[in-house]
């Protein structure tokens, strides 16, 4: 019933950093997942959360067709594709 | 006060309300869900309830409180998502920050609404009309939180009228209610459109011949106090309807508790007790977080047969540790009827008093309990909630999902750990 597929896989991400933006200074631009390069066209929302004392930044992004939830672990400096919605 | 006297002072209260907040937050985060009927629930199951619905869902008749299977009868493609408290907390903090940039007196009423009191802020806001500031806030919400976000804004001489104004033209409205248009507004609405007047109060008003908001406004203060509300609440309504402030007093903390609609069917066994134990541990954690001890405890259960059961008890001494709350709750819970499976359970602590835990007891065993409780809280604050807990409660923790607090914003920190 949940339209989202849980993925929870480590991914490689290229991010851009902007000097000033009210929504987010950091934007994931593209990621490599299962040998495919996926470019993002929209950042829906960026919000922080915690896992214990670890700061996690959650990025909800879209490639124009599918929605992806990426998490950046600010302690381990890793990107994880947590879930996606769409026809992959 | 003459019966016709409205408050003619300049409106200085602004009420801001995020439209269908949780559903809109999900649509903001996930562009493919925009312009579609979606809803949010706490835990997805066939029997789960919609706790927030998008405007597209509301437009086709899907309402908050409706069960998922009922919503899918209206639209088989209706999408339901599990709630994401950190996301909503982020929006709440952003909204609060925007509001605080206009006045030092900002009061968040819940996770998706708050008020700004503009008294004495003319200089800071460069003498701009509140309507202009309202439109600027709408624009800032879109540019700083997200382009899909919409807010309703109401402006009035008191909190009540500002809230009424915010609900006048949904979604994305901005209205002012004051002595100039108040009568016309009351002419357009029903008694139950007034916040605080539900069916129970409506019946009382109708019993004395008050059928419309205009008749309610025309009613005598003494009559409202003696015959309708039978308390000072009647005088409060007399003032509130006219735009005088009566809702600026802080509320008193009366009870602390948790409840859970069960994901299992049964009336016995360790699974049920582990869920009860989890509710007790989180209730005790809330007591400590609010700095209060309890003297009374109430445990209730809803049975599949439709019956409900509760048992409560007052103690001579106060309590606040996980173990104390669970032992007391379990003693009461064992008295429940076992004729039918339990569908929901809850624990509530009451008779709350400021915490006495800084006082060292003469009895070593009491001190050890307090120190253990303090140590567990410190570990959990550092490493995340429920890193250390009773083994029995840990099983419940994996099944009971934290709920979104609609009423207040006091427990956000506990939700996020």
XYZ file of C-alpha atoms in Angstrom:
505
model
C 0.000 0.000 0.000
C 2.946 2.313 0.563
C 3.805 3.782 -2.877
C 7.458 4.154 -1.906
C 10.121 1.498 -2.440
C 12.639 1.216 0.346
C 16.153 1.138 -1.123
C 18.659 2.013 1.644
C 21.747 1.778 -0.574
C 24.893 3.870 -0.477
C 25.122 6.086 -3.587
C 27.648 8.466 -5.140
C 26.331 12.036 -5.329
C 27.520 15.204 -7.014
C 26.278 18.206 -5.053
C 26.436 21.926 -5.752
C 26.877 24.536 -3.045
C 25.385 27.984 -3.406
C 26.496 31.153 -1.743
C 23.062 32.165 -0.533
C 19.711 30.505 -0.872
C 16.873 30.601 1.579
C 15.775 26.986 1.055
C 19.093 25.104 0.982
C 22.728 25.953 0.423
C 23.484 22.419 -0.752
C 21.733 20.802 -3.732
C 22.299 17.202 -4.851
C 22.709 17.621 -8.631
C 23.094 13.994 -9.734
C 23.725 10.521 -8.340
C 25.126 7.225 -9.547
C 22.977 4.293 -8.467
C 23.251 0.736 -9.785
C 25.495 1.974 -12.619
C 22.974 4.602 -13.739
C 23.463 8.336 -13.628
C 20.356 10.221 -12.518
C 20.213 14.018 -12.732
C 17.920 15.934 -10.433
C 15.849 18.843 -11.657
C 14.111 19.884 -8.447
C 14.832 19.950 -4.742
C 11.461 19.506 -3.066
C 12.601 19.966 0.506
C 15.694 19.712 2.659
C 15.295 19.107 6.348
C 17.587 18.052 9.169
C 16.976 15.180 11.557
C 19.066 13.162 13.989
C 19.962 9.535 14.587
C 21.111 9.625 18.169
C 23.597 12.474 18.197
C 24.377 12.169 14.472
C 23.097 14.952 12.249
C 21.385 13.715 9.101
C 20.298 16.015 6.261
C 17.343 14.653 4.316
C 16.952 15.772 0.695
C 13.736 15.060 -1.203
C 14.597 15.482 -4.863
C 13.041 14.768 -8.250
C 14.437 13.939 -11.690
C 11.209 15.224 -13.236
C 9.591 11.785 -13.255
C 10.462 10.031 -10.006
C 10.905 11.291 -6.438
C 13.947 10.236 -4.395
C 14.764 10.564 -0.724
C 18.488 10.977 -0.102
C 20.134 11.211 3.307
C 23.503 12.786 3.970
C 25.155 11.636 7.195
C 27.073 14.682 8.398
C 29.323 12.567 10.640
C 30.218 9.721 8.279
C 29.986 12.005 5.172
C 27.990 9.386 3.265
C 24.980 9.622 0.952
C 22.227 6.993 1.116
C 19.312 6.545 -1.280
C 16.594 5.743 1.233
C 13.523 5.370 -0.968
C 12.031 6.261 -4.304
C 8.640 6.647 -5.870
C 8.166 5.918 -9.565
C 8.742 3.290 -12.211
C 12.317 2.169 -11.762
C -20.404 47.052 28.650
C -23.461 47.916 26.505
C -24.751 44.952 24.584
C -23.961 46.486 21.189
C -20.373 47.601 21.966
C -17.868 46.085 19.595
C -14.139 46.526 20.017
C -13.317 49.433 17.685
C -9.555 49.352 18.246
C -7.188 48.702 15.330
C -6.639 44.971 14.682
C -3.217 43.948 16.011
C -3.352 40.135 16.081
C -2.411 38.036 13.059
C -3.254 34.331 12.934
C -1.231 32.210 10.514
C -2.295 28.719 9.559
C -0.486 26.379 7.149
C -3.048 24.889 4.748
C -3.441 21.085 5.162
C 0.016 21.266 6.678
C 1.285 17.679 6.653
C -0.183 16.804 3.255
C 1.200 19.993 1.754
C 4.615 19.312 3.274
C 4.641 15.923 1.535
C 3.579 17.508 -1.748
C 6.323 20.098 -1.344
C 8.914 17.380 -0.759
C 7.699 15.089 -3.559
C 6.767 16.935 -6.732
C 5.060 13.885 -8.298
C 2.351 14.085 -5.601
C 1.320 17.660 -6.354
C -2.235 18.262 -7.619
C -3.178 14.748 -6.494
C -5.408 13.497 -3.682
C -3.060 12.314 -0.963
C -3.255 11.813 2.772
C -1.005 11.266 5.762
C -1.446 8.708 8.535
C 0.645 7.622 11.489
C 1.007 3.959 10.534
C -0.225 2.511 7.275
C -2.739 -0.301 7.697
C -6.160 -1.123 6.257
C -7.874 0.383 9.303
C -5.690 3.480 9.575
C -7.197 6.960 9.649
C -6.343 9.937 7.466
C -4.848 12.526 9.843
C -4.202 15.090 7.090
C -5.652 15.325 3.587
C -4.494 17.435 0.658
C -6.861 20.031 -0.785
C -7.289 17.819 -3.837
C -8.447 14.992 -1.546
C -10.785 17.277 0.382
C -12.281 18.503 -2.892
C -13.508 14.978 -3.728
C -14.919 14.351 -0.260
C -12.033 12.673 1.571
C -11.989 14.072 5.078
C -9.626 14.023 8.033
C -10.592 11.145 10.326
C -11.839 8.968 7.461
C -10.511 5.396 7.324
C -8.247 4.418 4.452
C -10.700 1.855 3.070
C -13.461 4.512 3.035
C -11.146 6.978 1.262
C -10.226 4.339 -1.337
C -13.934 3.800 -2.051
C -14.109 7.464 -3.082
C -10.840 7.335 -5.039
C -9.055 4.000 -5.544
C -5.912 5.945 -6.489
C -5.824 7.836 -3.182
C -2.212 7.822 -1.926
C -1.513 7.487 1.779
C 1.874 8.247 3.321
C 3.280 7.655 6.785
C 3.870 10.802 8.804
C 7.394 12.209 8.956
C 7.693 14.301 12.171
C 11.185 15.764 11.490
C 9.917 17.181 8.185
C 6.958 18.899 9.864
C 9.152 20.113 12.703
C 11.475 21.723 10.162
C 8.546 23.591 8.601
C 7.287 24.626 12.010
C 10.679 26.105 12.922
C 10.915 27.960 9.606
C 7.415 29.376 9.995
C 8.135 30.437 13.591
C 11.365 32.139 12.466
C 9.534 34.124 9.787
C 6.853 35.170 12.292
C 9.415 36.191 14.923
C 11.041 38.597 12.473
C 7.979 40.872 12.799
C 7.312 40.886 16.537
C 8.823 39.549 19.767
C 5.378 38.294 20.807
C 4.788 35.146 18.767
C 2.836 32.222 20.124
C 2.790 28.925 18.238
C -0.589 27.353 18.970
C 0.240 23.998 17.378
C 2.547 22.461 14.800
C 0.846 24.290 11.917
C -0.505 27.525 13.322
C 0.493 30.474 15.434
C -0.258 34.102 16.211
C 1.738 37.324 16.020
C 0.848 40.152 18.396
C 1.861 43.396 16.653
C 1.329 45.625 19.695
C 4.118 48.220 19.831
C 5.841 47.077 16.626
C 4.828 49.957 14.292
C 8.347 51.393 14.194
C 9.974 48.002 13.571
C 7.558 47.224 10.758
C 7.858 50.730 9.255
C 4.171 51.576 9.893
C 3.017 49.215 7.169
C -0.590 47.965 7.218
C -0.940 44.424 8.579
C -2.457 43.303 5.270
C 0.813 44.248 3.504
C 2.804 42.318 6.090
C 0.452 39.372 5.620
C 1.094 39.255 1.863
C 4.821 39.521 2.521
C 4.637 36.542 4.916
C 2.840 34.492 2.254
C 5.590 35.306 -0.217
C 8.344 34.497 2.295
C 6.777 31.133 3.163
C 6.975 30.201 -0.519
C 10.505 31.440 -1.062
C 11.986 30.232 2.250
C 10.097 26.970 2.913
C 8.899 25.904 -0.512
C 7.028 27.129 -3.584
C 4.111 24.738 -2.994
C 3.411 26.005 0.518
C 0.305 28.126 1.169
C -0.851 29.827 4.349
C -4.137 31.282 5.493
C -3.801 34.560 7.325
C -6.385 36.238 9.518
C -6.139 39.645 11.178
C -8.323 40.783 14.050
C -8.510 42.754 17.286
C -8.316 39.542 19.369
C -7.076 35.964 18.936
C -10.541 34.576 18.332
C -11.452 36.918 15.463
C -7.986 36.546 13.908
C -8.470 32.759 13.845
C -11.973 33.128 12.429
C -10.610 35.433 9.725
C -7.892 32.921 8.835
C -10.525 30.290 8.097
C -12.821 32.588 6.115
C -11.453 31.969 2.624
C -9.459 28.745 2.456
C -7.045 27.933 0.920
C -4.512 30.734 0.687
C -6.782 33.463 2.078
C -6.005 36.732 3.822
C -8.836 38.482 5.637
C -9.327 41.081 8.328
C -12.233 40.954 10.759
C -12.972 44.053 12.825
C -15.869 46.224 13.912
C -16.413 47.384 10.307
C -17.294 43.986 8.837
C -17.981 41.810 11.871
C -21.783 41.913 11.671
C -21.723 41.081 7.963
C -19.366 38.158 8.694
C -21.589 36.780 11.463
C -24.540 37.026 9.082
C -22.797 34.639 6.635
C -21.809 31.821 9.000
C -23.391 29.171 11.222
C -22.995 28.769 14.986
C -20.715 25.759 14.510
C -18.442 27.812 12.236
C -17.328 29.632 15.405
C -14.189 28.026 16.859
C -15.130 26.530 20.211
C -18.812 25.974 19.376
C -19.358 22.313 18.559
C -22.607 20.364 18.650
C -22.765 20.268 22.452
C -22.605 24.043 22.920
C -24.784 24.546 19.850
C -27.520 22.487 21.520
C -27.273 24.601 24.679
C -27.537 27.817 22.665
C -30.508 26.535 20.684
C -32.214 25.551 23.924
C -32.445 29.252 24.830
C -33.486 30.375 21.347
C -30.068 31.274 19.912
C -29.831 29.827 16.404
C -27.389 32.165 14.626
C -24.110 33.960 15.417
C -25.961 37.291 15.231
C -28.426 36.127 17.896
C -25.438 34.857 19.922
C -23.864 38.332 19.634
C -27.085 40.010 20.720
C -27.445 37.794 23.801
C -27.015 39.341 27.232
C -23.769 38.498 29.116
C -25.642 37.562 32.268
C -27.953 35.236 30.375
C -24.992 33.521 28.679
C -23.294 33.034 32.036
C -26.342 31.840 33.989
C -28.419 29.931 31.453
C -26.167 28.762 28.618
C -22.636 28.120 29.842
C -23.416 28.159 33.587
C -20.012 29.650 34.380
C -17.673 32.548 33.593
C -17.268 30.940 30.150
C -20.481 32.769 29.174
C -18.940 36.178 29.886
C -15.824 35.149 27.988
C -17.956 34.383 24.933
C -19.739 37.731 25.273
C -16.381 39.538 25.085
C -14.750 37.213 22.556
C -17.524 37.672 19.976
C -17.108 41.464 20.199
C -13.353 41.394 19.613
C -12.113 41.784 23.206
C -9.192 39.566 24.267
C -9.936 36.716 26.675
C -7.735 33.958 25.238
C -4.272 35.239 26.152
C -3.900 33.284 29.401
C -1.449 30.330 29.348
C -3.110 26.940 29.792
C -2.398 24.772 32.838
C -0.856 21.336 32.334
C -3.562 18.930 33.519
C -2.652 15.463 32.292
C 0.165 13.634 30.542
C -0.384 10.370 28.699
C -0.167 8.167 25.634
C -2.590 5.967 23.747
C -2.295 3.422 20.970
C -4.672 1.695 18.558
C -3.381 -1.876 18.667
C -1.805 -3.593 15.697
C -2.577 -7.014 17.181
C -5.788 -8.774 18.136
C -6.024 -10.293 21.592
C -6.513 -9.641 25.259
C -3.512 -11.325 26.772
C 0.084 -12.254 26.249
C 3.452 -10.519 26.259
C 2.814 -8.555 23.050
C -0.019 -6.576 24.671
C 1.988 -5.944 27.840
C 5.042 -4.816 25.877
C 2.926 -2.164 24.160
C 1.487 -1.054 27.509
C 5.015 -0.947 28.918
C 6.181 1.218 26.029
C 3.288 3.650 26.560
C 4.179 3.841 30.279
C 7.861 4.549 29.574
C 7.054 7.328 27.119
C 4.467 8.779 29.520
C 7.040 8.790 32.334
C 9.552 10.417 29.981
C 7.001 13.161 29.220
C 6.468 13.742 32.960
C 10.201 14.255 33.473
C 10.485 16.384 30.343
C 7.770 18.720 31.640
C 9.336 18.748 35.126
C 6.292 17.366 36.925
C 5.415 14.413 39.157
C 2.017 12.672 39.139
C -0.181 11.355 41.927
C -2.943 9.779 39.879
C -2.961 7.273 37.053
C -5.717 6.097 34.728
C -5.555 3.128 32.374
C -8.213 2.523 29.732
C -8.947 -0.034 27.050
C -11.317 -0.163 24.123
C -12.704 -3.645 23.432
C -13.646 -5.175 20.090
C -17.176 -5.725 21.418
C -17.619 -1.939 21.453
C -17.333 -1.615 25.227
C -14.789 0.622 26.833
C -13.179 0.078 30.206
C -11.076 2.223 32.516
C -9.643 2.055 36.017
C -7.899 4.816 37.924
C -6.193 5.329 41.255
C -4.753 8.156 43.338
C -1.619 7.634 45.437
C -0.427 9.430 48.558
C 3.055 9.901 47.140
C 4.070 11.264 43.758
C 5.816 9.253 41.043
C 7.708 9.926 37.805
C 10.083 7.049 36.955
C 9.441 4.533 34.170
C 9.209 1.682 36.643
C 6.771 3.483 38.958
C 4.404 4.365 36.117
C 4.480 0.833 34.657
C 3.967 -0.941 38.005
C 0.950 1.224 38.809
C -0.519 0.931 35.318
C -0.048 -2.840 35.229
C -1.831 -3.262 38.561
C -4.873 -1.487 37.099
C -4.614 -3.111 33.660
C -4.797 -6.595 35.200
C -8.362 -5.748 36.300
C -9.630 -5.313 32.697
C -12.468 -7.511 31.411
C -11.179 -10.382 29.304
C -14.389 -11.147 27.457
C -13.344 -9.513 24.170
C -10.088 -8.622 22.369
C -8.609 -5.210 23.108
C -8.397 -2.763 20.179
C -6.862 0.294 21.859
C -5.148 1.097 25.154
C -4.070 4.267 26.914
C -2.316 5.532 30.030
C -2.895 8.972 31.573
C -1.178 10.518 34.592
C -2.965 13.325 36.441
C -2.809 15.437 39.625
C 0.488 16.866 38.422
C 2.739 18.861 40.723
C 6.170 20.473 40.176
C 8.887 17.842 40.323
C 10.370 16.963 43.733
C 13.117 14.782 42.327
C 15.931 17.163 43.291
C 15.182 16.287 46.925
C 17.312 13.389 48.126
C 15.273 10.749 49.945
C 16.167 9.216 53.318
C 15.666 5.837 51.700
C 18.502 4.470 49.593
C 16.191 2.360 47.385
C 14.180 5.448 46.369
C 17.360 7.332 45.511
C 18.634 4.428 43.416
C 15.432 4.462 41.345
C 15.783 8.212 40.764
C 19.465 7.953 39.814
C 18.778 5.075 37.441
C 16.022 7.069 35.773
C 18.278 10.110 35.437
C 21.139 8.032 33.998
C 18.848 6.410 31.416
C 17.544 9.826 30.346
C 21.080 11.170 29.947
C 22.153 8.204 27.812
C 19.033 8.441 25.661
C 19.432 12.183 25.174
C 22.953 11.632 23.933
C 22.465 8.553 21.760
C 18.777 8.688 20.802
C 15.510 7.816 22.513
C 15.090 4.164 23.524
C 18.785 3.362 23.210
C 18.351 2.139 26.785
C 14.938 0.892 27.915
C 13.303 -2.036 29.656
C 13.586 -5.159 27.497
C 9.824 -5.592 27.658
C 9.185 -2.037 26.425
C 11.681 -2.374 23.559
C 9.380 -4.869 21.833
C 6.564 -2.312 22.050
C 8.854 0.423 20.746
C 9.233 -1.360 17.410
C 5.440 -1.411 16.912
C 4.119 1.811 18.470
C 4.834 4.783 16.237
C 5.192 8.262 17.686
C 2.201 10.399 16.866
C 2.224 13.946 15.599
C 1.153 16.356 18.316
C -1.796 18.321 16.966
C -2.686 20.119 20.160
C 0.628 21.475 21.344
C 4.260 21.738 20.473
C 5.683 20.799 23.865
C 6.983 17.354 22.970
C 8.719 17.964 19.640
C 12.114 17.222 21.097
C 10.917 13.838 22.308
C 9.496 13.035 18.867
C 12.727 13.732 17.098
C 15.179 11.657 19.063
